[in-house]
Short mmCIF file of C-alpha atoms (C1' of nucleotides) in Angstrom, two decimals:
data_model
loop_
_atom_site.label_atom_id
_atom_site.label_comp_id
_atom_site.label_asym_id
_atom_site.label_seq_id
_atom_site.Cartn_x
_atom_site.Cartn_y
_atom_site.Cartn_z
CA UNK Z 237 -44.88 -104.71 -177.51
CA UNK Z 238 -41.79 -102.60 -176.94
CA UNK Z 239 -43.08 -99.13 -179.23
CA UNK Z 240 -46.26 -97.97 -180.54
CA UNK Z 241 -46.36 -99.02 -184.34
CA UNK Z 242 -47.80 -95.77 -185.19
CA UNK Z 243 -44.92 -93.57 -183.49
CA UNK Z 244 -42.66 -95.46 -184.99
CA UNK Z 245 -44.53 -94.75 -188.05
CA UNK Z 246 -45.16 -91.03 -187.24
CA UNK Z 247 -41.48 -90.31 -187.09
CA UNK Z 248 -40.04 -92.04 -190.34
CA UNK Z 249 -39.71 -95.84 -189.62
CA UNK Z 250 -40.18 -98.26 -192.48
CA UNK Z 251 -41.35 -101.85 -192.67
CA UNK Z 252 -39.30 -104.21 -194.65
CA UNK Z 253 -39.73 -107.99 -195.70
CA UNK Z 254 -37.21 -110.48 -194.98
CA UNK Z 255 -37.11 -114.35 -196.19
CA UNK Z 256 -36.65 -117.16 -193.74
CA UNK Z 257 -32.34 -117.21 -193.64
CA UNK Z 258 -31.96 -113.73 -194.53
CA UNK Z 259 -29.60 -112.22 -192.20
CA UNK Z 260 -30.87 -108.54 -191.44
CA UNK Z 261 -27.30 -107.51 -189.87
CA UNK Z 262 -24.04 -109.19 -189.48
CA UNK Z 263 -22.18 -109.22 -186.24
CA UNK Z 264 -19.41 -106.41 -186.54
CA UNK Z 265 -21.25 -104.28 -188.36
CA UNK Z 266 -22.01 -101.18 -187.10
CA UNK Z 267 -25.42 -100.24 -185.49
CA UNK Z 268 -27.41 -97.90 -187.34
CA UNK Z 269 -31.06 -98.79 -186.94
CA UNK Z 270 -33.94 -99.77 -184.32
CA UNK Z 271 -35.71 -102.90 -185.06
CA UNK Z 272 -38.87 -104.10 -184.20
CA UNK Z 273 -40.36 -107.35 -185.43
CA UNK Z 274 -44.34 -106.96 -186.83
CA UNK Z 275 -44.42 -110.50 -188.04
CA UNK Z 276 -42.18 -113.99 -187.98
CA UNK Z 277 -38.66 -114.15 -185.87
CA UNK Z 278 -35.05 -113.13 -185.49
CA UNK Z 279 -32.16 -115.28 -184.27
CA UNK Z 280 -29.34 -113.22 -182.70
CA UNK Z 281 -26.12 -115.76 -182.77
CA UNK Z 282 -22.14 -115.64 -182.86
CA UNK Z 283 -20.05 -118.48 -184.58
CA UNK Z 284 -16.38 -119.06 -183.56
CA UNK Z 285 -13.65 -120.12 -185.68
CA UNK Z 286 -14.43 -123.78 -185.71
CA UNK Z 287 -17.91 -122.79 -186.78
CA UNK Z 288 -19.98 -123.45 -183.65
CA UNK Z 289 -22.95 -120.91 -183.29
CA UNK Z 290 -24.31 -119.54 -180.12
CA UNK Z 291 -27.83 -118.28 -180.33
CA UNK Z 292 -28.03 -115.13 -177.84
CA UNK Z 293 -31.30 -115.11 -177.95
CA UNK Z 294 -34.88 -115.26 -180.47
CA UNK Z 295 -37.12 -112.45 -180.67
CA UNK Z 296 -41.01 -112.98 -181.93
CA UNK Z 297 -43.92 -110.48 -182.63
CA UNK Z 298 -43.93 -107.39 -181.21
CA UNK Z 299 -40.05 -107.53 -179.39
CA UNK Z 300 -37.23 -105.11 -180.64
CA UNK Z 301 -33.40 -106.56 -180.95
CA UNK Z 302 -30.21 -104.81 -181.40
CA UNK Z 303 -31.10 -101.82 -179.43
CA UNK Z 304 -27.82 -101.90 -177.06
CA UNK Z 305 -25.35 -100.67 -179.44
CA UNK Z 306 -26.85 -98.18 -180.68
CA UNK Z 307 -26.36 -96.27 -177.40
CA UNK Z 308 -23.26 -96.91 -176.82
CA UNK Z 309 -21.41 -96.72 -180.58
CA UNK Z 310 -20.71 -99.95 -180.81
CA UNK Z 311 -20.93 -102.74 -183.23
CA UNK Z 312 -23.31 -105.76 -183.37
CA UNK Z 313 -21.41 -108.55 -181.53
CA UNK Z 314 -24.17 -110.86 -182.89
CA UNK Z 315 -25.66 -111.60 -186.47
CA UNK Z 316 -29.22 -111.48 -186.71
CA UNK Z 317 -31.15 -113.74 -188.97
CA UNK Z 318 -34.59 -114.24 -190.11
CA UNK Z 319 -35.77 -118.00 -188.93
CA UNK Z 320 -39.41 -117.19 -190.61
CA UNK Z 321 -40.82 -115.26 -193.20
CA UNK Z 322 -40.63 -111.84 -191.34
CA UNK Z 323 -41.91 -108.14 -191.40
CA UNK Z 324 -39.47 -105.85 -189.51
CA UNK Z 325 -40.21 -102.19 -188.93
CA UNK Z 326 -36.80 -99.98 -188.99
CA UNK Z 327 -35.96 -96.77 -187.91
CA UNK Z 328 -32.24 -94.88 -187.92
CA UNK Z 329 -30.94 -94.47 -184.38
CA UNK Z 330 -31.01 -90.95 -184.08
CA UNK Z 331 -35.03 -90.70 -184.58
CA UNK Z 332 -34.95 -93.71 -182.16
CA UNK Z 333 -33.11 -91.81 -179.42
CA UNK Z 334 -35.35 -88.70 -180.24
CA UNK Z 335 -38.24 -91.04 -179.49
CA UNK Z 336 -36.73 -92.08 -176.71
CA UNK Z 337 -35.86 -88.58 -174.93
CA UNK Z 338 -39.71 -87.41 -175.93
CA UNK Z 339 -41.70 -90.17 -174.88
CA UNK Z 340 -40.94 -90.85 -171.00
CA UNK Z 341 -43.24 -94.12 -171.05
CA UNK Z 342 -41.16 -95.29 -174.44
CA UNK Z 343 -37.85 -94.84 -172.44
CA UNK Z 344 -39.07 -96.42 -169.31
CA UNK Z 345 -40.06 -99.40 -171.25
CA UNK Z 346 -36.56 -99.38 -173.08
CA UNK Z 347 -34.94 -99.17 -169.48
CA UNK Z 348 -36.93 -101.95 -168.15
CA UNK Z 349 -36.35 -103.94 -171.64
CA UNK Z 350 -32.18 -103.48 -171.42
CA UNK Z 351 -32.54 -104.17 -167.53
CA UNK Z 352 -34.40 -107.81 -168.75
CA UNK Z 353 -31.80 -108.87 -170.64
CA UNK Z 354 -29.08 -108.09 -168.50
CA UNK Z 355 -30.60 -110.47 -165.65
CA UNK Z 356 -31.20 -113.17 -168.35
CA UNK Z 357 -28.09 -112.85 -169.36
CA UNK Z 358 -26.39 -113.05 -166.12
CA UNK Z 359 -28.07 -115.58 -165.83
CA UNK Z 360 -26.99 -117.57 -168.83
CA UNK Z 361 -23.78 -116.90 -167.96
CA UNK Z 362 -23.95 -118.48 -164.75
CA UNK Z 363 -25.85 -121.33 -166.13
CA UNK Z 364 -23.09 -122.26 -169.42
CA UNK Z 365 -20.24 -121.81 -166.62
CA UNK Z 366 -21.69 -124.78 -164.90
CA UNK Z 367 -20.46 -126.83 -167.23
CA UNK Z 368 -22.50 -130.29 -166.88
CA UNK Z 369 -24.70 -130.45 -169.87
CA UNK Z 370 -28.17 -131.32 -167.78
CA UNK Z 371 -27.86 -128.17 -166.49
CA UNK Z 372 -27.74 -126.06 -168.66
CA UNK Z 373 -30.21 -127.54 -170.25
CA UNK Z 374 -32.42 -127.61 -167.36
CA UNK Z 375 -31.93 -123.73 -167.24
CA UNK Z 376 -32.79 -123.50 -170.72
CA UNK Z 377 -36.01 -125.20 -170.56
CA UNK Z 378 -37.10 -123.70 -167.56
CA UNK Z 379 -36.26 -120.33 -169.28
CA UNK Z 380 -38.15 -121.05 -172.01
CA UNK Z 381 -41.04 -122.21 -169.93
CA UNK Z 382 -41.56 -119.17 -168.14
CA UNK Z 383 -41.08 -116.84 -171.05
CA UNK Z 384 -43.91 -118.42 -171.84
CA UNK Z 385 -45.92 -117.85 -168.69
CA UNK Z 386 -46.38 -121.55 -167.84
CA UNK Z 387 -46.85 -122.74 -164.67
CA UNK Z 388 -43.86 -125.32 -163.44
CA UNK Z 389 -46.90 -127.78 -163.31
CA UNK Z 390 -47.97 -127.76 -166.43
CA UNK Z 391 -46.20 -130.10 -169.45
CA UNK Z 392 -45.21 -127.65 -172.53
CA UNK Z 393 -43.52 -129.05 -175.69
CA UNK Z 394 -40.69 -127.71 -176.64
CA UNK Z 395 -40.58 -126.55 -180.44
CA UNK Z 396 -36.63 -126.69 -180.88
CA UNK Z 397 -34.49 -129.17 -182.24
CA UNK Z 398 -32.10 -131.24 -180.52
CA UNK Z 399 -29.32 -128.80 -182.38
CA UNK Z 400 -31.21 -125.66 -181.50
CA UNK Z 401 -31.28 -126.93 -178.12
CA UNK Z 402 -27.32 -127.35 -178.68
CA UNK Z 403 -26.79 -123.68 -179.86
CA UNK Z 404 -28.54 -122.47 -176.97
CA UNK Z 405 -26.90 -124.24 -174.62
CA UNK Z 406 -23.34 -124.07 -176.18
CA UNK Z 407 -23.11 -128.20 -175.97
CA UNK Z 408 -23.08 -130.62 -178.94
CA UNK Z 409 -26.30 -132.51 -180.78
CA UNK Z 410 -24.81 -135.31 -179.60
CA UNK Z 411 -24.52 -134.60 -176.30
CA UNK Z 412 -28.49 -132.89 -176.01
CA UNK Z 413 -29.47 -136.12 -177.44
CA UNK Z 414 -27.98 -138.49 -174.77
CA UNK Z 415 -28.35 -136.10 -172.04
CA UNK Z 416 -32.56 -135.86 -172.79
CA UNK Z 417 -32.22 -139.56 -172.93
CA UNK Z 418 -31.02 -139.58 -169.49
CA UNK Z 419 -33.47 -136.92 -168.27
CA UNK Z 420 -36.06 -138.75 -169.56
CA UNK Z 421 -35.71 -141.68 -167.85
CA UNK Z 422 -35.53 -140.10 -164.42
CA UNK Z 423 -38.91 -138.76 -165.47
CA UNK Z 424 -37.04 -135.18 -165.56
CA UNK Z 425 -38.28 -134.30 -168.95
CA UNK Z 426 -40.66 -136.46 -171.26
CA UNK Z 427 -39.91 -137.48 -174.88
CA UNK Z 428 -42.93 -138.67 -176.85
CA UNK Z 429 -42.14 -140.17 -180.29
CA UNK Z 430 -39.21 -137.79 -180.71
CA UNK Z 431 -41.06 -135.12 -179.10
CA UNK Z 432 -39.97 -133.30 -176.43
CA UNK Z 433 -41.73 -132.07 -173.39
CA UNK Z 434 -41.20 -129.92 -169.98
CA UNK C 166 -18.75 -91.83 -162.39
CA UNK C 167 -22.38 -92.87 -162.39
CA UNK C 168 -24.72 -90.21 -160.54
CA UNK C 169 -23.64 -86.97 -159.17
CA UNK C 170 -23.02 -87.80 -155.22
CA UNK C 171 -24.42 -84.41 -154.18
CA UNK C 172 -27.28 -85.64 -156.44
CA UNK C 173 -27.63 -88.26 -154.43
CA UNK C 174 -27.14 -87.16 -151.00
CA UNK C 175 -30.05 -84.64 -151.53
CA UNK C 176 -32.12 -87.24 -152.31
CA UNK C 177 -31.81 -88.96 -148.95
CA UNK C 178 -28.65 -91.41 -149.65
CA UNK C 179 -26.71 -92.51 -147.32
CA UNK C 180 -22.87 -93.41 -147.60
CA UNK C 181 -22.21 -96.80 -145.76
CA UNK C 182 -18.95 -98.47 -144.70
CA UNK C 183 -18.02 -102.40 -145.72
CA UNK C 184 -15.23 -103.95 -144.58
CA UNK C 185 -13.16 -106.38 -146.85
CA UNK C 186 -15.01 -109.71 -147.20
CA UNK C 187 -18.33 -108.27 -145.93
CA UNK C 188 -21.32 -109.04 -148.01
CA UNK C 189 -23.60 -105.59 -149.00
CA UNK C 190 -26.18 -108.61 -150.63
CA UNK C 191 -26.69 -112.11 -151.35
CA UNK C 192 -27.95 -113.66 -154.14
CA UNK C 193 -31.62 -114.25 -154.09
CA UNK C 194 -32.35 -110.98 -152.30
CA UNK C 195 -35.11 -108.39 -153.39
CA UNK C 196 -33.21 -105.46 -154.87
CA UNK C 197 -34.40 -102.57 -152.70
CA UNK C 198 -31.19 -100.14 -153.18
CA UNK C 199 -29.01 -98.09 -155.53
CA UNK C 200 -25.53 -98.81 -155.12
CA UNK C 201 -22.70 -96.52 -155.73
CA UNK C 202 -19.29 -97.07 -155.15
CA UNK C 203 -17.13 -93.55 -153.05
CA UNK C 204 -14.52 -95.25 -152.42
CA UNK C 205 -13.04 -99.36 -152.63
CA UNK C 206 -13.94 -102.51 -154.84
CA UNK C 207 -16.91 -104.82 -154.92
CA UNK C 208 -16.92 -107.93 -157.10
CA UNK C 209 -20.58 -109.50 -157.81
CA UNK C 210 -20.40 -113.47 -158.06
CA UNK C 211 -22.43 -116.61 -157.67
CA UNK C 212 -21.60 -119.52 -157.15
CA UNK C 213 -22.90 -123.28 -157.88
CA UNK C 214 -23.53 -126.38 -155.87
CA UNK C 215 -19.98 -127.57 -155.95
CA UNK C 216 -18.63 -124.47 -154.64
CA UNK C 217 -17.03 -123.11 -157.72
CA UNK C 218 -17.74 -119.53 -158.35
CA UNK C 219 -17.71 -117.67 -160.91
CA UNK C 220 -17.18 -113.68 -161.54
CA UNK C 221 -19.92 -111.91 -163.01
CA UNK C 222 -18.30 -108.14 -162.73
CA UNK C 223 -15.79 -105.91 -160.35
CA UNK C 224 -16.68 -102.33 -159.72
CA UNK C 225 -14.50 -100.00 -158.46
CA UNK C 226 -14.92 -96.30 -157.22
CA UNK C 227 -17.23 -94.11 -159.10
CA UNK C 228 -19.19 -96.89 -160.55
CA UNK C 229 -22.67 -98.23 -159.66
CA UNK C 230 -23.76 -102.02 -159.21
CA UNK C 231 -26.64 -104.09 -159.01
CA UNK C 232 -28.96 -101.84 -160.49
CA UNK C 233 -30.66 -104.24 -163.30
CA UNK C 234 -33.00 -105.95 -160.74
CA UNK C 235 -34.14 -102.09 -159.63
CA UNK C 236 -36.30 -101.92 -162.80
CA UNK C 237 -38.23 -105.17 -163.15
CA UNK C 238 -39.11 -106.09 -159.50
CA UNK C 239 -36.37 -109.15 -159.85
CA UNK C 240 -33.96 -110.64 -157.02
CA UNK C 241 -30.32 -110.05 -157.32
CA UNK C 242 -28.78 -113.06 -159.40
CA UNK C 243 -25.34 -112.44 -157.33
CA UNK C 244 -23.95 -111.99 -154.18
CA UNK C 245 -22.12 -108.32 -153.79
CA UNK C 246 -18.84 -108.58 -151.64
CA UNK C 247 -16.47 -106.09 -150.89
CA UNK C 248 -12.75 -106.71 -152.09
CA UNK C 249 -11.35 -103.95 -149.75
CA UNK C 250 -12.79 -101.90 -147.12
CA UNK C 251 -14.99 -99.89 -149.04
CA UNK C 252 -17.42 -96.99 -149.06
CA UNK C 253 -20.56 -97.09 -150.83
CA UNK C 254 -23.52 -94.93 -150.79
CA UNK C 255 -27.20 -96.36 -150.52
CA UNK C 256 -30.46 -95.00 -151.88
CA UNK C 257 -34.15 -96.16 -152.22
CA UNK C 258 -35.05 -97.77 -155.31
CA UNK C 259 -37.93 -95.20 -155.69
CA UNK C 260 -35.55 -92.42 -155.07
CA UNK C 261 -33.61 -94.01 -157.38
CA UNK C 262 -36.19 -94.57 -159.99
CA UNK C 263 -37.62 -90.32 -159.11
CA UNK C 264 -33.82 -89.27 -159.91
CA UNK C 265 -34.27 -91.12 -163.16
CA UNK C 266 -37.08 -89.63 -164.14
CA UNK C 267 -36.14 -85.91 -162.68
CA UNK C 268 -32.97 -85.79 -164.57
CA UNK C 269 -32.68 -86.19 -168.44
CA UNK C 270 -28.38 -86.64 -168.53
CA UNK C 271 -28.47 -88.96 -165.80
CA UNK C 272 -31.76 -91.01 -167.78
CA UNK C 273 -29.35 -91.16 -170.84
CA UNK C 274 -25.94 -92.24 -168.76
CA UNK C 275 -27.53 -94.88 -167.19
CA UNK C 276 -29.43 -95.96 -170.32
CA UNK C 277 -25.89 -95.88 -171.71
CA UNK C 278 -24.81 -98.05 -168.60
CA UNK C 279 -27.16 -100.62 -169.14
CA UNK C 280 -26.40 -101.06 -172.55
CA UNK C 281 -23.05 -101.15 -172.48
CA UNK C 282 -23.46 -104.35 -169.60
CA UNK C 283 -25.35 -106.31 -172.13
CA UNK C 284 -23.09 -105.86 -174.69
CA UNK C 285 -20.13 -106.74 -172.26
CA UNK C 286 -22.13 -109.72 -171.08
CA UNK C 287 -23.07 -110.89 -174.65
CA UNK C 288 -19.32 -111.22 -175.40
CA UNK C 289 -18.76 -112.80 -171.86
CA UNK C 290 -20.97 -115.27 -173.09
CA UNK C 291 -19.38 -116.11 -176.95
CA UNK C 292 -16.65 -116.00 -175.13
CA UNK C 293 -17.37 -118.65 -172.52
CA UNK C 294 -18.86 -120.90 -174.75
CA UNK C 295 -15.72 -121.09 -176.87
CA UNK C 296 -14.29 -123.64 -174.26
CA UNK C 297 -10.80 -123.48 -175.19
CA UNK C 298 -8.87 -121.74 -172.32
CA UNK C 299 -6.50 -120.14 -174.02
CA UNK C 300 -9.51 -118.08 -175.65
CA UNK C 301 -11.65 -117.66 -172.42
CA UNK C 302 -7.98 -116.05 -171.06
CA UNK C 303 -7.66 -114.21 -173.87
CA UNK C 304 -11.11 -112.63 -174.08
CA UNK C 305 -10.83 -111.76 -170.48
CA UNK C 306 -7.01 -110.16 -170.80
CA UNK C 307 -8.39 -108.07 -173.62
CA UNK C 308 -10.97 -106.56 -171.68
CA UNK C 309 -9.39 -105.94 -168.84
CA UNK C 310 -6.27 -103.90 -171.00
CA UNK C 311 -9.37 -102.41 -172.90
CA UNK C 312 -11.31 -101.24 -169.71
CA UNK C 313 -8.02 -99.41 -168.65
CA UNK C 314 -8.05 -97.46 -171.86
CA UNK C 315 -4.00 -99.11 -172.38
CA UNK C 316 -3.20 -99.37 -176.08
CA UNK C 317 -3.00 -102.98 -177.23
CA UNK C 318 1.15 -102.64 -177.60
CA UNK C 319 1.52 -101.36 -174.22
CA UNK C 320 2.65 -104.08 -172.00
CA UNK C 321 -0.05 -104.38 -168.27
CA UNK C 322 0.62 -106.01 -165.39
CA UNK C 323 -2.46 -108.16 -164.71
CA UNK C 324 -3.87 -107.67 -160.69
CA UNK C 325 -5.58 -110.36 -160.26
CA UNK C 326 -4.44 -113.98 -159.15
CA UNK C 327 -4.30 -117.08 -161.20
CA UNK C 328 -7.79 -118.53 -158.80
CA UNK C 329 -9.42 -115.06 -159.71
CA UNK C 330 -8.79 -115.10 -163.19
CA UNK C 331 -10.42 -118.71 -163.17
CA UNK C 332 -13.36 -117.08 -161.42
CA UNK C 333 -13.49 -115.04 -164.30
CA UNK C 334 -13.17 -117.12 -167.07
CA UNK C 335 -14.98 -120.01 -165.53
CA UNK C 336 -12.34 -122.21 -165.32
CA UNK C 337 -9.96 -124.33 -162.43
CA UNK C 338 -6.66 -122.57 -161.18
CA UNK C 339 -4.83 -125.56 -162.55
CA UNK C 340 -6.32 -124.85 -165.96
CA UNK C 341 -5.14 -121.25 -165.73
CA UNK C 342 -1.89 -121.67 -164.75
CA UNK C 343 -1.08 -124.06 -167.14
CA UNK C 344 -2.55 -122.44 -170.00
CA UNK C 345 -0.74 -119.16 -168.81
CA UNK C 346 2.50 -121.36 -168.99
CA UNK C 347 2.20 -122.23 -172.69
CA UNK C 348 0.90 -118.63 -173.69
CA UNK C 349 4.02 -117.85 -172.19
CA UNK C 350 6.19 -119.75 -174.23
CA UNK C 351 4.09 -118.21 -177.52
CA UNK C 352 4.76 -114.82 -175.91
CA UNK C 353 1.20 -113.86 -175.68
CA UNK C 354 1.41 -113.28 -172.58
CA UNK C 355 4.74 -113.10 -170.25
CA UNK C 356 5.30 -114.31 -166.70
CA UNK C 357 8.07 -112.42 -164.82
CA UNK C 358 8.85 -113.96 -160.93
CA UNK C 359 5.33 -114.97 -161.29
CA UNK C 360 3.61 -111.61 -162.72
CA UNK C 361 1.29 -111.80 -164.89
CA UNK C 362 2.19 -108.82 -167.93
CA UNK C 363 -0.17 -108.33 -171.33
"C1'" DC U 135 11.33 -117.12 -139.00
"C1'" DG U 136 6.57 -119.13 -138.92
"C1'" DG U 137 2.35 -118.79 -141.13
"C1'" DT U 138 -0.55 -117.71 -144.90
"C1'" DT U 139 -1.59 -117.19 -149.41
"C1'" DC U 140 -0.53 -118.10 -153.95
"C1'" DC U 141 1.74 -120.69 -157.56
"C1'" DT U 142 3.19 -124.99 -159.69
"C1'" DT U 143 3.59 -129.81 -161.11
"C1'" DG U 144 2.24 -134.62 -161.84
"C1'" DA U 145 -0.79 -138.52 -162.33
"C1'" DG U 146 -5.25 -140.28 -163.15
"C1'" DG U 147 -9.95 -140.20 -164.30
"C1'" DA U 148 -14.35 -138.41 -166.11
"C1'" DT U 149 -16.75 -136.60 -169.69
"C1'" DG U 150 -17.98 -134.00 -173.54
"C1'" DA U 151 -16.44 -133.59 -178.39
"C1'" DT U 152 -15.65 -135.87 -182.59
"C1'" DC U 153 -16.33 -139.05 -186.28
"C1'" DA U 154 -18.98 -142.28 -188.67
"C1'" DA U 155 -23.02 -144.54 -189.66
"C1'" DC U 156 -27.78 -145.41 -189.71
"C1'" DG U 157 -32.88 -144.78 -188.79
"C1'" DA U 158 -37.21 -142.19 -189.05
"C1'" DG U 159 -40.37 -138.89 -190.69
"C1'" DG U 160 -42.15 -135.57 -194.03
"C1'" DG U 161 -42.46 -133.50 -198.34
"C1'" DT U 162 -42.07 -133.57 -203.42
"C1'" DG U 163 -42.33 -135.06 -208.03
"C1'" DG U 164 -42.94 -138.68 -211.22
"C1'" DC W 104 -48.66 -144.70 -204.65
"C1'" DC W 105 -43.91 -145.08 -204.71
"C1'" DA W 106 -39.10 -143.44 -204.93
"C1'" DC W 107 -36.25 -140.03 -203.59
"C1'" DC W 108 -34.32 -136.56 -200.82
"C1'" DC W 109 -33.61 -133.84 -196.89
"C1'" DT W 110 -33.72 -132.84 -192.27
"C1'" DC W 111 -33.70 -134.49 -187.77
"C1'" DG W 112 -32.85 -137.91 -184.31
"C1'" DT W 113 -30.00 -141.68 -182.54
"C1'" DT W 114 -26.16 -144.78 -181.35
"C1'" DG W 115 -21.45 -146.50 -180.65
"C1'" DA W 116 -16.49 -146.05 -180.44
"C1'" DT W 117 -12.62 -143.29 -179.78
"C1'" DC W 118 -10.15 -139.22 -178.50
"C1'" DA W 119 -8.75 -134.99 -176.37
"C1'" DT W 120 -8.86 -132.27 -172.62
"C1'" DC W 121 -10.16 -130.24 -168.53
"C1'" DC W 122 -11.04 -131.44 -163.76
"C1'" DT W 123 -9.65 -133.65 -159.60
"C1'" DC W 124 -6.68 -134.86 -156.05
"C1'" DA W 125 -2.37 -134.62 -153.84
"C1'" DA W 126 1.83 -132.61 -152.86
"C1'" DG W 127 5.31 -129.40 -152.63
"C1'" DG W 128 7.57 -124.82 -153.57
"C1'" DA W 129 7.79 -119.64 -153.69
"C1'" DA W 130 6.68 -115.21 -152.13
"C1'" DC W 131 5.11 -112.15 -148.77
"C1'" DC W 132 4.09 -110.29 -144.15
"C1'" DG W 133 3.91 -109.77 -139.30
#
DNA sequence: CGGTTCCTTGAGGATGATCAACGAGGGTGG
DNA sequence: CCACCCTCGTTGATCATCCTCAAGGAACCG
């Protein structure tokens, strides 16, 4: 939970509804508010020219996205969408860098929050540079497993699709496909009538 | 230029000397320091099983390094070298972390930092994806001319090599220099006695 | 000069992307 | 219950391109 609902409340913030596939902001737009998901999930993801997306990351109940650029004057590099049915709380940056400067535990939370995503993100980096597709896919699922707080033991499905596996990873459908294949039958991963597990 | 020095040396830093080549820390290390840079050039890298490396930032002096791991107890996800016999002054990560909390304008610049390295990093990453070289190259020129606050008309001479651009961008030296060759002949970028201008 | 580092070129091979087609499952409406 | 549609998964063939390996040339420095 990134800030108390009812500060958030206290000093002005709205909730608003979004449908599944309603984008909230569009990458180069400029960053005016603070969001905070209360219910569903946001996509953050860049397309290129030849219309392949990149998914920088999903955000669930409870997390915040978008927050960088609003320190720094920048635009969104990233779109957000709406992948569910989704209650987002808003509030304009300036009351959310008041909030900031008057709660110390708020900011420290914020610090440790923008210091998260740096590491993941070096991270990914590293990861998408190494350019063989099991991988990066390896990384992705072991990310995902321990955002989750499961044990390496421990068999997890994976709720993605093969081409939201590909948009995280930066690779092809194609290419996830054949690759789990492969992983699958060195017992790296386990597919179960289509389903996928780690 | 990150923290006030005098700032720091009254808070029990300590300015230490690196040779060229000489490692300050290595990947998979517990982050138990502030870094700041008085006077020389780190790079931060890692590097895969096959050797290749790749670039995840330079800093040069005035600027602070390493500090994401400081705030959530993580181990560095690069190694820290120095690029030129450098100075660069040391302090506690709970010094560190008091400073942060004793001194609102330097809570807000590194706040400012942070966000600022995400947003960097997100772009690394569109960028990266995109695996045509000619855009990773491009991405990576831009920056560069942006960081140095040149005008996008102004002609730069580049200072890095053809292997540490490919460090950068993630790709072989071969790949480089022939995709600098043909971005040549487009004139988007031009190659005099082997300089690289953009 | 001699050595080192960096740049350059060519040939060949590996591999991920692309294109095209089909199968499988789930939901909906008649 | 069946027919239809839509999304997702799967497979094969072909192509484009970046990597790899090998070699040599250019610049720079003591």
């Amino acid at each position: 939970m990134q800030i108390d609902v009812d500060i958030l409340f206290t000093w002005g913030a709205v909730a608003k509804k979004y449908l599944k596939d309603e984008i909230i902001f569009y990458e180069d737009d400029s960053a005016l508010f603070y969001y905070q998901i209360v219910e569903g999930a946001v996509k953050m993801f860049c397309s290129n020219e030849d219309g392949k997306e990149f998914t920088q990351g999903v955000f669930e109940k409870g997390c915040s996205f978008g927050e960088p650029p609003l320190f720094i004057d920048e635009i969104y590099p990233c779109t957000a969408i709406a992948t569910q049915d989704s209650v987002v709380i808003k509030i304009s940056k300036d009351k959310f860098l008041t909030i900031i400067a008057e709660y110390p535990e708020i900011n420290k939370s914020i610090m440790k929050l923008l210091a998260l995503r740096i590491f993941k993100k070096s991270l990914t980096n590293k990861n998408i540079v190494n350019q063989k597709p099991e991988y990066r896919i390896h990384a992705f699922l072991r990310d995902y497993k321990q955002k989750n707080g499961v044990s390496d033991s421990e068999k997890l499905q994976i709720p993605y699709t093969r081409q939201e596996i590909a948009d995280f990873t930066g690779l092809r459908v194609e290419t996830v496909i054949r690759t789990l294949s492969l992983m699958n039958k060195c017992n790296k991963v386990e597919i179960n009538n289509h389903k996928l597990f780690y």
